[in-house]
Every structure is written in C-alpha cells, then in structure tokens.
Coordinates of C-alpha atoms in Angstrom, one line a residue:
X84 CA 60.7 171.1 19.4
X85 CA 62.2 174.3 18.9
X86 CA 65.8 174.8 18.6
X87 CA 66.7 176.0 22.6
X88 CA 65.0 172.5 24.0
X89 CA 67.5 171.0 20.7
X90 CA 70.1 173.1 22.5
X91 CA 69.0 171.8 26.0
X92 CA 69.3 168.3 25.2
X93 CA 72.5 168.3 22.9
X94 CA 74.2 170.1 26.6
X95 CA 72.1 167.1 28.6
X96 CA 74.9 164.4 26.5
X97 CA 78.1 166.4 28.0
X98 CA 77.3 165.5 31.4
X99 CA 79.4 162.8 33.2
X100 CA 76.9 160.8 34.6
X101 CA 76.7 159.4 38.2
X102 CA 74.0 157.2 40.1
X103 CA 70.9 156.5 38.4
X104 CA 67.8 156.0 40.6
X105 CA 65.6 155.2 38.1
X106 CA 62.4 155.5 37.9
X107 CA 60.8 152.4 38.0
X108 CA 57.9 150.6 36.0
X109 CA 54.8 150.3 37.2
X110 CA 55.0 146.9 36.4
X111 CA 58.6 145.5 36.5
X112 CA 57.9 141.8 34.6
X113 CA 56.0 143.4 32.2
X114 CA 57.8 144.3 29.1
X115 CA 56.6 147.8 27.6
X116 CA 55.1 148.6 24.7
X117 CA 57.1 149.0 21.2
X118 CA 57.8 152.7 20.9
X119 CA 58.2 154.2 17.2
X120 CA 58.9 157.3 17.0
X121 CA 55.2 159.4 15.9
X122 CA 55.6 161.3 12.6
X123 CA 53.9 164.9 14.3
X124 CA 53.2 168.1 12.0
X125 CA 53.6 171.2 13.2
X126 CA 51.2 173.0 13.8
X127 CA 48.7 170.1 14.5
X128 CA 47.2 170.1 18.1
X129 CA 48.4 167.2 20.0
X130 CA 49.9 168.8 22.2
X131 CA 53.2 170.1 20.8
X132 CA 54.0 173.9 20.2
X133 CA 52.5 175.1 17.2
X134 CA 55.8 174.6 14.2
X135 CA 58.1 173.1 16.6
X136 CA 59.9 169.6 16.0
X137 CA 59.4 166.9 18.1
X138 CA 61.9 164.8 20.2
X139 CA 64.1 162.4 18.4
X140 CA 64.7 158.9 20.2
X141 CA 68.1 159.8 20.4
X142 CA 67.5 163.2 21.4
X143 CA 65.3 161.7 24.9
X144 CA 67.4 159.0 25.1
X145 CA 70.3 161.7 26.1
X146 CA 67.0 163.9 28.2
X147 CA 66.8 160.2 30.0
X148 CA 70.2 159.7 31.4
X149 CA 70.6 163.4 31.8
X150 CA 67.8 163.5 34.2
X151 CA 69.0 159.9 35.8
X152 CA 72.8 161.7 36.3
X153 CA 70.6 164.5 38.1
X154 CA 68.0 162.4 40.6
X155 CA 71.3 159.7 41.0
X156 CA 73.3 163.0 42.3
X157 CA 70.4 164.0 44.5
X158 CA 69.8 160.3 45.6
X159 CA 73.4 160.3 46.8
X160 CA 73.1 164.3 48.4
X161 CA 70.2 162.3 49.6
X162 CA 72.6 160.8 52.4
X163 CA 74.7 163.2 53.2
X164 CA 71.6 164.9 54.3
X165 CA 70.5 162.2 55.9
X166 CA 73.9 160.7 57.7
X167 CA 74.3 164.6 58.8
X168 CA 71.0 164.3 60.2
X169 CA 72.0 161.6 62.1
X170 CA 75.1 162.3 63.7
X171 CA 73.7 165.8 64.6
X172 CA 70.6 164.1 66.3
X173 CA 73.7 162.4 68.6
X174 CA 75.5 164.9 69.0
X175 CA 73.1 167.0 70.5
X176 CA 71.8 163.7 72.6
X177 CA 75.9 163.8 73.6
X178 CA 75.9 167.7 74.0
X179 CA 72.4 167.3 77.0
X180 CA 73.7 164.1 78.8
X181 CA 77.4 166.3 79.1
X182 CA 75.7 168.8 80.3
X183 CA 74.2 167.2 82.5
X184 CA 77.3 165.5 84.0
X185 CA 78.5 169.8 84.0
X186 CA 75.6 170.6 86.4
X187 CA 75.6 167.1 88.7
X188 CA 79.4 168.0 89.3
X189 CA 79.1 171.5 90.1
X190 CA 76.5 170.6 93.1
X191 CA 79.0 167.5 94.3
X192 CA 81.8 170.8 94.0
X193 CA 79.4 172.6 96.3
X194 CA 78.8 170.0 98.2
X195 CA 82.0 169.5 98.6
X196 CA 83.5 173.1 99.4
X197 CA 80.6 173.4 101.4
X198 CA 81.8 170.0 103.8
X199 CA 85.7 171.4 103.6
X200 CA 84.1 175.0 104.8
X201 CA 82.8 172.9 107.9
X202 CA 85.4 170.8 108.7
X203 CA 87.6 174.5 108.5
X204 CA 85.4 176.7 110.9
X205 CA 85.8 173.0 113.6
X206 CA 89.3 173.1 113.0
X207 CA 89.4 177.0 113.9
X208 CA 87.3 176.7 116.8
X209 CA 90.7 174.3 118.9
X210 CA 91.8 177.4 117.8
X211 CA 94.7 175.0 116.3
X212 CA 97.0 174.6 119.4
X213 CA 99.4 171.6 118.9
X214 CA 98.3 168.2 120.7
X215 CA 100.8 168.4 123.1
X216 CA 98.9 171.3 124.5
X217 CA 95.5 169.9 124.2
X218 CA 97.1 167.3 126.8
X219 CA 98.7 169.9 129.1
X220 CA 95.0 171.4 129.8
X221 CA 93.2 168.5 129.7
X222 CA 91.7 167.2 132.6
X223 CA 91.4 163.6 131.6
X224 CA 94.6 162.0 129.0
X225 CA 92.1 159.0 128.8
X226 CA 89.2 161.0 126.9
X227 CA 92.5 163.5 125.3
X228 CA 93.7 160.3 123.3
X229 CA 90.1 159.3 122.2
X230 CA 89.8 162.7 121.2
X231 CA 93.0 162.1 119.1
X232 CA 92.2 159.4 117.3
X233 CA 89.0 161.2 115.9
X234 CA 91.3 163.8 115.1
X235 CA 93.4 161.7 113.0
X236 CA 89.9 160.5 111.1
X237 CA 89.4 164.0 110.6
X238 CA 92.4 164.9 109.4
X239 CA 92.1 161.2 106.7
X240 CA 88.2 162.5 105.6
X241 CA 89.2 165.7 105.2
X242 CA 92.6 164.9 103.2
X243 CA 89.9 163.2 100.9
X244 CA 87.7 165.6 101.0
X245 CA 90.3 167.6 99.7
X246 CA 91.4 164.6 96.7
X247 CA 88.0 164.3 96.0
X248 CA 87.6 167.6 95.0
X249 CA 90.0 168.1 93.1
X250 CA 88.8 164.9 91.1
X251 CA 85.5 167.0 90.5
X252 CA 86.8 170.1 89.4
X253 CA 88.9 168.0 86.7
X254 CA 85.9 166.0 85.3
X255 CA 83.8 168.7 85.0
X256 CA 87.5 170.7 83.2
X257 CA 87.1 167.6 80.9
X258 CA 82.8 167.8 80.5
X259 CA 83.2 171.8 79.6
X260 CA 86.2 169.7 77.5
X261 CA 84.2 167.1 75.6
X262 CA 81.1 168.9 75.5
X263 CA 83.3 171.9 73.8
X264 CA 84.4 169.4 70.7
X265 CA 80.4 167.9 70.2
X266 CA 79.8 171.1 70.2
X267 CA 82.2 171.6 66.5
X268 CA 81.1 168.5 65.8
X269 CA 77.7 169.4 65.7
X270 CA 78.5 173.0 63.9
X271 CA 80.5 170.5 61.2
X272 CA 77.7 168.7 60.5
X273 CA 75.2 171.3 60.1
X274 CA 77.2 172.9 58.3
X275 CA 77.3 169.9 56.2
X276 CA 73.4 169.1 56.1
X277 CA 72.6 173.1 54.9
X278 CA 75.2 172.0 52.0
X279 CA 73.8 168.4 50.9
X280 CA 70.1 170.1 50.9
X281 CA 71.3 172.9 48.8
X282 CA 72.7 170.3 46.3
X283 CA 69.7 168.6 46.3
X284 CA 67.9 171.3 45.5
X285 CA 69.9 172.1 43.0
X286 CA 69.8 169.2 41.2
X287 CA 66.2 168.5 42.2
X288 CA 65.6 172.2 40.3
X289 CA 67.9 171.0 37.5
X290 CA 65.7 168.2 36.2
X291 CA 62.6 169.5 36.6
X292 CA 63.5 172.5 34.8
X293 CA 64.7 169.6 32.0
X294 CA 61.3 167.8 31.9
X295 CA 59.1 171.0 32.0
X296 CA 60.4 171.7 29.0
X297 CA 59.4 168.7 27.5
X298 CA 56.2 168.0 25.5
X299 CA 53.6 166.0 26.9
X300 CA 54.0 163.7 23.7
X301 CA 58.0 163.7 24.4
X302 CA 57.1 163.1 28.2
X303 CA 55.0 160.6 27.8
X304 CA 57.8 159.5 25.6
X305 CA 60.5 159.6 27.3
X306 CA 58.1 157.4 30.2
X307 CA 58.3 154.4 28.1
X308 CA 62.4 154.6 27.7
X309 CA 62.2 154.1 31.2
X310 CA 60.3 151.7 31.1
X311 CA 62.6 150.2 28.5
X312 CA 66.1 150.5 30.8
X313 CA 64.6 149.4 33.6
X314 CA 63.1 145.6 31.5
X315 CA 66.2 145.3 30.0
X316 CA 67.9 145.3 32.9
X317 CA 65.8 143.0 34.6
X318 CA 65.6 140.8 32.2
X319 CA 69.7 140.3 31.6
X320 CA 69.5 140.2 35.4
X321 CA 66.6 137.3 35.8
X322 CA 68.3 135.4 32.1
X323 CA 71.5 135.1 34.4
X324 CA 69.4 132.0 36.3
X325 CA 69.6 134.0 39.7
X326 CA 66.4 133.6 40.2
X327 CA 66.5 130.0 39.8
X328 CA 69.1 129.8 42.8
X329 CA 66.9 132.4 44.6
X330 CA 64.7 130.5 47.4
X331 CA 65.3 131.4 50.6
X332 CA 61.8 132.1 53.3
X333 CA 61.4 135.1 55.0
X334 CA 61.2 135.0 59.0
X335 CA 58.9 136.3 60.8
X336 CA 60.6 140.0 61.3
X337 CA 61.0 139.7 57.5
X338 CA 57.2 139.3 57.0
X339 CA 56.4 142.0 58.8
X340 CA 59.1 144.2 57.4
X341 CA 57.8 143.3 53.8
X342 CA 53.7 144.1 54.7
X343 CA 55.5 147.6 56.9
X344 CA 57.0 149.0 53.3
X345 CA 54.4 147.4 51.0
X346 CA 51.1 148.9 52.6
X347 CA 53.4 152.1 52.0
X348 CA 53.0 151.8 47.9
X349 CA 51.7 154.8 46.4
X350 CA 52.6 157.3 49.3
X351 CA 55.1 159.8 47.2
X352 CA 59.1 160.1 47.4
X353 CA 60.1 162.6 49.7
X354 CA 64.5 163.1 50.1
X355 CA 65.0 163.0 53.9
X356 CA 62.0 162.1 55.1
X357 CA 60.9 158.7 57.5
X358 CA 57.3 158.4 57.1
X359 CA 54.2 158.5 57.8
X360 CA 53.4 160.2 54.5
X361 CA 56.5 160.5 52.4
X362 CA 59.6 158.1 52.8
X363 CA 62.8 158.4 50.7
X364 CA 64.8 155.3 50.2
X365 CA 66.5 154.5 53.0
X366 CA 63.7 155.9 55.5
X367 CA 60.6 152.8 54.0
X368 CA 63.6 151.1 54.8
X369 CA 64.9 151.6 58.0
X370 CA 60.7 152.4 59.3
X371 CA 60.0 148.4 57.8
X372 CA 62.9 147.2 60.1
X373 CA 61.7 149.4 62.9
X374 CA 58.2 148.1 62.8
X375 CA 59.4 144.1 62.8
X376 CA 61.1 145.6 66.1
X377 CA 65.3 145.9 64.8
X378 CA 66.5 148.9 64.6
X379 CA 69.3 149.3 61.5
X380 CA 70.8 153.0 60.2
X381 CA 69.1 155.4 58.5
X382 CA 70.6 155.4 55.4
X383 CA 71.6 153.6 52.5
X384 CA 75.7 153.7 52.5
X385 CA 75.4 153.0 56.0
X386 CA 73.2 149.6 56.0
X387 CA 75.3 148.8 53.4
X388 CA 78.1 149.1 56.2
X389 CA 76.7 147.8 59.5
X390 CA 74.7 145.5 58.5
X391 CA 75.2 141.6 57.2
X392 CA 76.2 140.5 53.9
X393 CA 74.7 137.6 52.1
X394 CA 75.1 136.7 48.6
X395 CA 72.0 136.8 46.6
X396 CA 71.5 133.3 45.8
X397 CA 71.0 133.6 49.3
X398 CA 68.2 136.6 49.4
X399 CA 65.2 136.5 51.4
X400 CA 61.9 138.6 51.4
X401 CA 62.9 141.5 54.0
X402 CA 66.8 141.7 53.0
X403 CA 67.7 144.7 51.3
X404 CA 68.7 145.6 48.0
X405 CA 72.0 147.9 47.5
X406 CA 72.3 149.5 44.6
X407 CA 74.9 151.4 42.3
X408 CA 78.8 151.7 43.3
X409 CA 78.2 154.4 46.1
X410 CA 75.2 152.4 47.9
X411 CA 73.0 155.1 46.5
X412 CA 69.4 153.2 46.6
X413 CA 68.2 151.1 48.6
X414 CA 65.2 149.2 48.1
X415 CA 63.7 145.6 49.4
X416 CA 63.1 142.3 48.0
X417 CA 60.0 140.8 48.4
X418 CA 60.6 138.0 46.7
X419 CA 59.7 136.6 43.3
X420 CA 62.6 138.6 41.2
X421 CA 60.6 141.8 43.2
X422 CA 61.4 144.3 45.2
X423 CA 59.6 147.3 46.6
X424 CA 61.5 150.9 46.9
X425 CA 60.6 154.8 46.9
X426 CA 62.5 155.7 43.5
X427 CA 63.5 159.3 43.5
X428 CA 61.4 162.9 43.5
X429 CA 58.1 163.2 41.6
X430 CA 57.4 159.6 42.0
X431 CA 55.7 157.0 44.6
X432 CA 57.0 153.8 46.5
X433 CA 56.2 150.8 44.1
X434 CA 57.3 147.5 43.1
X435 CA 59.9 147.0 40.7
X436 CA 62.4 144.3 39.2
X437 CA 65.1 143.3 42.1
X438 CA 67.5 144.5 39.0
X439 CA 65.9 147.0 37.0
X440 CA 69.3 148.6 38.3
X441 CA 72.6 148.1 39.1
X442 CA 73.2 145.5 42.4
X443 CA 75.9 145.9 44.3
X444 CA 74.6 143.6 46.7
X445 CA 72.5 142.3 49.8
X446 CA 72.1 142.9 53.2
X447 CA 70.2 141.5 56.0
X448 CA 68.9 143.2 59.6

C-alpha cells in the first residue's frame, strides 16, 4: 500500500460514524472463513502495486467503518430524497386539483354574472317605475297583484344571485391562496430533494473513491471483514434466544409480499428506485406490499412512524424490520431469523440475517 493510501486510511478513522448499511453476506448464517493477514512480497504479481505494503486488518477495519459511515449517510439522505419527492408529488396533485376548482369557479362566476346582467336588463325594461305607478297604469288590478308577487320573487332571487356571486368570488380567492401556498411548499420540497440528491451523490462518490484506492487483495479482505461484522451481529442476536420466541405464521398478504420481495433477489440497489429493475431498501418493501394489495408509506422513516409496531417475538414473515436509530434502513422478515433487503449502492438485493444490523423495531403493514 502506498503512503498516500495509508494517509487516506488514517483519515478514515477520524470520521464520526452515522447510520450504517452493512453489506449483507451471501450466506447470512454461515461463519466466514478465517482471514489471516497475508504476507505480501513487494513486486510480486498478487494484484498489489510493486513496492507497496498491504494494509493491515486494523487499517482495513478503519476503511470498513468509514465506508459504513458514508453509505449510512447516503441511506439517510436517500430517505430524505424519497420523502421530499413524495411530498412534492402530493403538492403537485393539490395544485392541479385547486387549478381545476379555480377554472370551475370562474365558469360559475361568469354564469352568475350573465344571469345578474339578464335580471338587470329585465328591470330596466320595466322602466324602474315604483309599484304604485304600475297599479295606477294597470287596467287589471288582479293581474298587477300577481305581477307584484313575481317581482318579489324576482327580487329574492336576485339577492340570492348576488350572495352566490359573493361566495363564489370568496372561494376563488381562497383557492388562489391555497394554490400559492402549495406552490411554495412544492418549491421548498424541490430544493430539499435537490439537496438530498447532492448529499447522496457526494457520499457515494467518496465511498467509491475510497474503495478504488484499495488493491484487489485488500478489497477481498475488506469483503471478508464486512461478512464477519454481519455474522458476529447475527450470532449475538441469535444467541439471545430471540428466535426461540418467534413463531408467527404469515398471513396470505404477508406471503404475497415475501414472494414479491424474494423474486427481486439479485437486482441492483439504486437510491430512489421503486423497480422493476432496481430498488432502494424502502422502494423494495413498499412495492412488495403494494403487490400484496396494501399501500404503505414510501420511506423507511415513515414506515416506522405510521405502521403498527409489534414486538420482535411476535414478528412474522412479511413484517418490516427497521434498522438504526434514525430508521434509515428497512428489510422484510422472511422467517427462520432471515430477512430480504436492498443493502446499499454497489450491492444487490439479498437474503441476510435479520439481526445483522442494529434493529430499531418491527412494524406490520
């Protein structure tokens, strides 16, 4: 390893860890093979640069933690991106609905104005004479009295017409005000979405740059370290005896959701994606439950906030496991202590140990 690389790894140690999305092992329950530090002779054809010194396991562990930090920050930003996108879509729908109401209200107002104009013209044709004058000029007092009743009805109708015009004008002002407020929210969420996208791209680029500076042999050892970390977490979770208490049977909807999620195994992770070719973690779970006939929130954080929470011991296939303190990752329990999830950029949808990451809680759609 070059001096520059040692400097990069040393710098990695100083980064404060956020929320992690560990790379899931290919076999969630099989212990990874021992990983002794190989002895590399400078200049040999082992994938390393001639004259470089291979990184120690301690240095690679620092890199692993740094990668965890970067990908966890990317996952958190992805949730913010998805939430902003969902809110922006809602606001766009609201604006369209308000615009339709404004058009309809304007058409109604135009019709009311036409009717008011017609009433004013009719009044003008009568000459605007007072009722006493019409009585004096009338040859038939009975006919006049009938006409007077119609005039009173017309006056009441005119008052109603004017009142309806006033209400319609007020409604139009309110619709316009609401549309303006929704537009401001839309713009704010567009900015939030753009900021989240920038953060995601920065974190993923930094992680890819860090990994690109590792030699082939070091990347292989790094993958082993990731497997070991996930395996140790899963083993500790199973050793707690939690699996002895989990025996819930899946519902028909739960089985459908699990079937959909597991059929996506092998497809790449992509932030913000909801299929059918790529998914992010909450995109996978939300689409799986959509396939089962239930609409659930799009993001892991909203899934945690809005869905019914259940004890881990009551967990059954189809339930969603929320990970990390900020609820930035989610997987779907499939039974036997395993879950299916879309791990992180550079990884594909896979089966992993349900306890291979810190569990925040379990929710049920």
